[in-house]
Short mmCIF file of C-alpha atoms and ligand atoms in Angstrom, two decimals:
data_model
loop_
_atom_site.label_atom_id
_atom_site.label_comp_id
_atom_site.label_asym_id
_atom_site.label_seq_id
_atom_site.Cartn_x
_atom_site.Cartn_y
_atom_site.Cartn_z
CA MET A 1 81.26 -37.61 303.14
CA LYS A 2 79.88 -39.20 306.28
CA THR A 3 78.29 -42.55 305.66
CA VAL A 4 75.42 -44.56 307.37
CA CYS A 5 75.56 -48.33 307.69
CA LEU A 6 72.49 -50.26 306.54
CA PRO A 7 71.42 -53.41 308.33
CA SER A 8 72.97 -55.45 305.35
CA GLY A 9 76.36 -53.93 306.31
CA GLU A 10 76.47 -51.83 303.17
CA THR A 11 77.11 -48.05 303.65
CA VAL A 12 75.67 -45.15 301.90
CA PRO A 13 76.51 -41.48 302.14
CA ALA A 14 74.47 -39.80 304.92
CA LEU A 15 73.40 -37.19 302.42
CA GLY A 16 70.95 -38.24 299.71
CA ILE A 17 68.68 -36.17 297.51
CA GLY A 18 64.85 -36.15 297.17
CA THR A 19 62.83 -35.72 294.06
CA TRP A 20 59.25 -34.78 295.12
CA TYR A 21 57.85 -32.23 292.62
CA LEU A 22 60.78 -32.67 290.25
CA GLY A 23 60.14 -33.57 286.60
CA GLU A 24 56.76 -31.82 286.54
CA PHE A 25 57.54 -28.64 284.50
CA ALA A 26 59.49 -28.69 281.22
CA LYS A 27 60.99 -25.37 281.95
CA HIS A 28 62.77 -26.66 285.03
CA ARG A 29 63.92 -29.95 283.52
CA ALA A 30 67.54 -28.91 282.52
CA ASP A 31 68.19 -27.51 286.04
CA GLU A 32 66.73 -30.55 287.71
CA ILE A 33 68.75 -32.99 285.64
CA ALA A 34 71.78 -30.84 286.29
CA CYS A 35 71.16 -31.03 290.09
CA ILE A 36 70.92 -34.88 290.01
CA ARG A 37 74.14 -35.18 287.95
CA LEU A 38 76.01 -32.62 290.17
CA ALA A 39 74.93 -34.60 293.24
CA LEU A 40 76.39 -37.81 291.70
CA ASP A 41 79.55 -35.96 290.65
CA SER A 42 79.85 -34.75 294.22
CA GLY A 43 79.67 -38.21 295.77
CA VAL A 44 76.02 -38.18 296.77
CA ARG A 45 74.68 -41.59 295.73
CA LEU A 46 71.20 -42.04 297.28
CA ILE A 47 68.43 -40.69 295.10
CA ASP A 48 64.94 -40.88 296.62
CA THR A 49 61.88 -41.04 294.39
CA ALA A 50 58.41 -42.66 294.32
CA GLU A 51 55.92 -43.69 291.74
CA MET A 52 53.66 -41.10 293.44
CA TYR A 53 55.91 -38.14 292.48
CA GLY A 54 54.30 -36.58 289.49
CA GLU A 55 52.62 -40.00 288.86
CA GLY A 56 56.00 -41.27 287.52
CA ALA A 57 57.38 -37.94 286.22
CA ALA A 58 60.04 -37.84 288.88
CA GLU A 59 61.20 -41.36 288.24
CA LYS A 60 61.41 -40.57 284.52
CA LEU A 61 63.48 -37.51 285.26
CA VAL A 62 65.87 -39.67 287.46
CA GLY A 63 66.19 -42.17 284.67
CA GLU A 64 67.14 -39.50 282.26
CA ALA A 65 69.65 -37.93 284.72
CA ILE A 66 71.42 -41.22 285.64
CA ALA A 67 71.45 -42.68 282.09
CA GLY A 68 74.90 -44.19 281.44
CA ARG A 69 75.93 -43.99 285.28
CA ARG A 70 73.38 -46.22 286.96
CA GLU A 71 76.07 -47.96 289.02
CA GLU A 72 76.98 -44.62 290.78
CA ALA A 73 73.55 -44.26 292.23
CA PHE A 74 71.75 -45.98 295.09
CA LEU A 75 68.13 -45.75 293.86
CA VAL A 76 65.22 -45.74 296.28
CA SER A 77 61.61 -45.69 295.13
CA LYS A 78 58.33 -46.29 296.81
CA VAL A 79 55.13 -48.12 296.21
CA TYR A 80 51.66 -46.58 296.70
CA PRO A 81 49.93 -48.42 299.65
CA TYR A 82 47.11 -49.31 297.27
CA ASN A 83 49.58 -50.93 294.92
CA ALA A 84 51.31 -52.86 297.68
CA SER A 85 49.43 -56.20 297.38
CA ARG A 86 50.97 -59.55 296.49
CA GLN A 87 50.57 -59.03 292.75
CA ASP A 88 50.21 -55.28 292.28
CA ALA A 89 53.50 -54.54 294.13
CA ILE A 90 55.36 -56.56 291.54
CA ALA A 91 53.70 -54.76 288.63
CA ALA A 92 54.15 -51.38 290.30
CA CYS A 93 57.81 -52.05 290.75
CA GLU A 94 58.24 -53.12 287.15
CA ARG A 95 56.67 -49.85 285.99
CA SER A 96 59.05 -47.88 288.27
CA LEU A 97 62.01 -49.86 286.76
CA LYS A 98 60.94 -49.01 283.31
CA ARG A 99 60.48 -45.30 284.08
CA LEU A 100 63.92 -45.24 285.77
CA GLY A 101 65.51 -47.19 282.84
CA THR A 102 67.08 -49.80 285.10
CA ASP A 103 66.70 -53.44 285.95
CA HIS A 104 66.85 -53.12 289.68
CA LEU A 105 66.18 -50.74 292.63
CA ASP A 106 68.63 -50.55 295.49
CA LEU A 107 65.81 -49.99 297.93
CA TYR A 108 62.03 -50.22 297.60
CA LEU A 109 59.78 -48.72 300.31
CA LEU A 110 56.09 -49.13 301.31
CA HIS A 111 55.20 -45.36 301.06
CA TRP A 112 52.80 -45.42 303.88
CA ARG A 113 50.45 -47.94 305.54
CA GLY A 114 47.30 -48.62 303.71
CA GLY A 115 44.67 -51.31 303.70
CA VAL A 116 46.90 -54.13 302.41
CA PRO A 117 48.12 -56.46 305.08
CA PHE A 118 51.89 -56.25 305.70
CA GLU A 119 52.24 -59.99 305.05
CA GLU A 120 51.13 -59.43 301.38
CA THR A 121 53.50 -56.57 300.78
CA LEU A 122 56.28 -58.54 302.43
CA GLU A 123 55.61 -61.49 300.16
CA ALA A 124 55.88 -59.23 297.09
CA PHE A 125 59.03 -57.48 298.37
CA THR A 126 60.61 -60.83 299.19
CA ARG A 127 59.76 -62.11 295.72
CA LEU A 128 61.14 -58.92 294.12
CA LYS A 129 64.38 -59.36 296.06
CA ALA A 130 64.69 -63.06 295.17
CA THR A 131 64.30 -62.17 291.45
CA GLY A 132 66.91 -59.44 291.77
CA LYS A 133 64.43 -56.52 290.92
CA ILE A 134 65.23 -54.90 294.29
CA ARG A 135 68.32 -55.19 296.50
CA HIS A 136 66.73 -54.11 299.76
CA PHE A 137 63.26 -53.14 301.10
CA GLY A 138 61.97 -50.98 303.74
CA VAL A 139 59.15 -48.76 304.85
CA SER A 140 58.08 -45.16 305.24
CA ASN A 141 55.81 -43.32 307.59
CA LEU A 142 55.41 -46.19 310.05
CA ASP A 143 55.11 -45.35 313.79
CA THR A 144 56.41 -47.59 316.43
CA ASP A 145 53.27 -49.90 316.76
CA ASP A 146 53.27 -50.38 312.97
CA MET A 147 57.06 -51.11 313.02
CA GLU A 148 56.41 -53.75 315.64
CA GLU A 149 53.78 -55.29 313.46
CA TRP A 150 55.99 -55.07 310.37
CA TYR A 151 58.80 -56.73 312.20
CA ALA A 152 56.58 -59.54 313.57
CA SER A 153 55.33 -60.31 309.97
CA ALA A 154 57.22 -62.98 308.02
CA GLY A 155 60.33 -61.50 306.41
CA GLY A 156 59.73 -58.03 308.06
CA GLN A 157 62.98 -58.05 309.98
CA ALA A 158 64.92 -57.47 306.75
CA CYS A 159 63.84 -53.81 306.80
CA ALA A 160 66.63 -51.41 305.59
CA THR A 161 65.08 -48.14 306.75
CA ASN A 162 62.11 -46.20 307.92
CA GLN A 163 61.76 -43.06 305.93
CA VAL A 164 59.97 -40.49 308.13
CA LEU A 165 59.46 -36.71 308.59
CA TYR A 166 62.31 -35.67 310.83
CA ASN A 167 63.96 -32.15 311.19
CA LEU A 168 64.73 -29.57 313.84
CA GLY A 169 61.07 -28.61 314.21
CA ARG A 170 59.72 -32.25 314.11
CA ARG A 171 61.50 -34.14 316.83
CA GLY A 172 58.56 -36.30 318.05
CA ILE A 173 60.27 -39.54 316.83
CA GLU A 174 63.05 -39.17 319.41
CA LEU A 175 60.66 -40.11 322.19
CA ASN A 176 59.69 -43.61 320.92
CA LEU A 177 60.29 -44.43 317.23
CA LEU A 178 63.92 -43.45 316.95
CA PRO A 179 64.94 -45.33 320.07
CA TRP A 180 62.98 -48.43 318.77
CA LEU A 181 64.75 -48.18 315.37
CA ARG A 182 68.11 -47.76 317.00
CA GLN A 183 67.42 -50.89 319.15
CA HIS A 184 66.75 -52.76 315.90
CA LYS A 185 69.75 -51.22 314.11
CA THR A 186 67.49 -49.63 311.46
CA PRO A 187 68.62 -46.31 310.18
CA VAL A 188 66.11 -43.43 309.76
CA MET A 189 65.79 -41.64 306.43
CA ALA A 190 64.84 -38.11 307.37
CA TYR A 191 62.48 -36.54 304.70
CA SER A 192 61.66 -32.91 304.41
CA PRO A 193 64.84 -32.16 306.38
CA ILE A 194 64.35 -28.42 305.92
CA GLU A 195 60.51 -28.64 306.32
CA GLN A 196 60.12 -27.78 302.58
CA ALA A 197 62.31 -24.61 303.10
CA ARG A 198 59.99 -23.17 305.90
CA LEU A 199 62.64 -23.93 308.57
CA LEU A 200 65.04 -21.62 306.85
CA HIS A 201 62.74 -18.68 307.45
CA THR A 202 62.13 -19.21 311.17
CA GLN A 203 63.27 -16.34 313.44
CA THR A 204 65.05 -18.86 315.70
CA LEU A 205 67.29 -20.13 312.88
CA ARG A 206 67.91 -16.58 311.52
CA ASP A 207 69.08 -15.49 314.91
CA PHE A 208 71.16 -18.60 315.25
CA ALA A 209 72.74 -17.75 311.85
CA ARG A 210 73.29 -14.16 312.79
CA ASP A 211 75.13 -15.23 316.05
CA THR A 212 77.20 -18.02 314.65
CA GLY A 213 77.75 -17.28 310.96
CA ILE A 214 76.25 -20.73 310.20
CA SER A 215 73.40 -20.41 307.58
CA PRO A 216 69.97 -21.74 308.45
CA LEU A 217 70.41 -24.50 305.83
CA HIS A 218 73.66 -25.51 307.19
CA ALA A 219 72.30 -25.60 310.70
CA ALA A 220 69.25 -27.70 309.81
CA LEU A 221 71.02 -30.26 307.74
CA GLY A 222 74.10 -30.24 309.98
CA TRP A 223 72.07 -31.02 313.00
CA LEU A 224 70.47 -34.04 311.31
CA LEU A 225 73.84 -35.23 309.90
CA ALA A 226 75.50 -35.01 313.28
CA GLN A 227 73.64 -38.23 314.12
CA ASP A 228 75.29 -41.46 313.22
CA ASP A 229 72.31 -43.30 311.83
CA VAL A 230 70.32 -40.58 309.99
CA ILE A 231 70.24 -40.12 306.27
CA ALA A 232 68.92 -36.85 305.10
CA ILE A 233 67.37 -36.34 301.68
CA PRO A 234 66.83 -32.68 300.92
CA ARG A 235 65.45 -31.72 297.55
CA THR A 236 66.18 -28.95 295.21
CA GLY A 237 65.74 -28.29 291.56
CA ARG A 238 68.38 -25.50 291.54
CA PRO A 239 72.05 -26.20 291.11
CA GLU A 240 73.03 -23.14 293.23
CA HIS A 241 70.93 -24.57 296.14
CA LEU A 242 72.43 -27.99 295.72
CA ARG A 243 75.95 -26.46 296.10
CA GLU A 244 74.90 -25.00 299.33
CA ILE A 245 73.57 -28.34 300.46
CA LEU A 246 76.81 -30.08 299.51
CA GLN A 247 78.76 -27.53 301.35
CA ALA A 248 76.68 -27.96 304.43
CA ALA A 249 77.16 -31.71 304.37
CA GLN A 250 80.84 -31.27 304.06
CA SER A 251 81.23 -29.06 307.15
CA PRO A 252 80.01 -30.90 310.19
CA LEU A 253 78.74 -28.70 313.06
CA SER A 254 80.66 -28.57 316.33
CA ALA A 255 79.18 -30.36 319.32
CA GLU A 256 78.42 -26.95 320.91
CA HIS A 257 76.42 -25.82 317.89
CA VAL A 258 74.50 -29.06 317.83
CA ALA A 259 73.79 -28.74 321.60
CA GLU A 260 72.60 -25.11 321.10
CA LEU A 261 70.18 -26.23 318.33
CA ASP A 262 68.90 -28.95 320.55
CA ARG A 263 68.10 -26.25 323.14
CA LEU A 264 66.54 -23.85 320.65
CA PHE A 265 64.38 -26.62 319.01
CA PRO A 266 63.50 -28.82 321.94
CA ARG A 267 61.92 -32.22 321.43
CA PRO A 268 58.28 -32.50 322.60
CA LYS A 269 57.78 -33.28 326.29
CA ARG A 270 55.23 -36.09 325.67
CA PRO A 271 55.07 -38.69 322.96
CA ILE A 272 53.10 -37.68 319.89
CA PRO A 273 51.85 -39.70 316.94
CA LEU A 274 54.23 -39.83 313.99
CA GLU A 275 53.77 -36.65 311.87
CA MET A 276 53.50 -36.84 308.15
CA LEU A 277 53.75 -34.21 305.37
N1 NAP B 1 58.12 -40.70 302.42
C1 NAP B 1 57.35 -39.66 302.40
O1 NAP B 1 56.12 -39.65 302.72
C2 NAP B 1 57.92 -38.37 301.98
C3 NAP B 1 57.23 -37.11 302.26
C4 NAP B 1 57.92 -35.96 301.88
C5 NAP B 1 59.24 -36.06 301.26
N2 NAP B 1 59.77 -37.19 300.98
C6 NAP B 1 61.06 -37.23 300.28
O2 NAP B 1 62.05 -36.34 300.94
C7 NAP B 1 62.42 -35.35 300.04
C8 NAP B 1 62.82 -34.03 300.66
O3 NAP B 1 61.61 -33.48 301.29
P1 NAP B 1 60.73 -32.34 300.64
O4 NAP B 1 60.91 -32.29 299.17
O5 NAP B 1 59.34 -32.51 301.27
O6 NAP B 1 61.36 -31.03 301.38
P2 NAP B 1 62.77 -30.44 301.78
O7 NAP B 1 63.92 -31.18 301.15
O8 NAP B 1 62.74 -30.20 303.25
O9 NAP B 1 62.65 -28.94 301.16
C9 NAP B 1 62.61 -28.71 299.76
C10 NAP B 1 62.38 -27.23 299.56
O10 NAP B 1 63.58 -26.57 299.96
C11 NAP B 1 64.05 -25.70 298.91
N3 NAP B 1 65.54 -25.69 299.03
C12 NAP B 1 66.40 -26.73 298.87
N4 NAP B 1 67.65 -26.39 299.03
C13 NAP B 1 67.61 -25.00 299.38
C14 NAP B 1 68.57 -24.00 299.64
N5 NAP B 1 69.88 -24.38 299.65
N6 NAP B 1 68.19 -22.76 299.88
C15 NAP B 1 66.84 -22.46 299.89
N7 NAP B 1 65.96 -23.29 299.65
C16 NAP B 1 66.25 -24.61 299.36
C17 NAP B 1 63.60 -26.27 297.68
O11 NAP B 1 63.39 -25.29 296.64
P3 NAP B 1 64.33 -25.19 295.30
O12 NAP B 1 63.94 -26.39 294.48
O13 NAP B 1 63.88 -23.88 294.80
O14 NAP B 1 65.72 -25.25 295.80
C18 NAP B 1 62.32 -26.90 298.04
O15 NAP B 1 61.22 -25.94 297.93
C19 NAP B 1 61.36 -35.31 298.93
O16 NAP B 1 61.81 -34.64 297.74
C20 NAP B 1 61.00 -36.79 298.81
O17 NAP B 1 62.02 -37.45 297.99
C21 NAP B 1 59.18 -38.32 301.41
#
């Protein structure tokens, strides 16, 4: 599977999996756990979660799914902005570790910008790293001006990723944030890569699928994975959907198909503020 290089030099497969809304309903639990395990069996390592997801329920599900095979996973979790202060971020991370049943996270992100100064969050992240509770840290939902401020804050240059909304229909970052991140060798983690499944039902992608035989899912994920520094983290609670995702990631699109999707889903003409879901 294609890999993306993090600023530390470590590589991770460009396809990871998301966990928003997982772990919330007992009747889906077995399928959701099967999905996470199937992902690991298939070489997907990066599992994205957050203390916010089901108020810890997603982290608990992930913990159960990876029990006994922690070393196969690259675990990403996120701290609520209101927990991101000097003291609270340490406590929030420890709660996440407990729910996940591990002693360290591979990557810990500030979920979005809140009222806590970046310096405080960075102090906490730096301490967590020094004590081995996290291996890397990064951010999510920061636009270019926020990234500049993060980078200018003490320790901020050790930023492993910016996790943002990015898919065929949300290409605003290509005008400013993405070039900025590339200049700083910071990969993007693309969340909602299929726009919570809404992209799959657009007439444009259905027509593309009819004309090319490439499914809407394959087109949407393949377009993201065609870029060298983009990690995509689709989410599913259904093993049959995960199999489609895995197949899509294993069959890169041709340059012609990528160019056609670029044409069908043009980037905005003028810069727009970073979009969030
Ligand atoms: N940092 C942030 O602020 C932020 C914000 C949003 C998301 N995220 C992260 O990014 C992850 C992914 O984003 P997302 O969950 O918003 O949306 P997404 O991955 O774009 O879409 C998820 C939806 O697509 C469906 N789906 C998945 N595979 C499918 C397939 N093969 N065929 C048909 N439908 C399929 C899923 O339903 P089924 O379960 O029925 O398959 C689910 O409803 C999240 O889970 C989370 O980890 C981060």
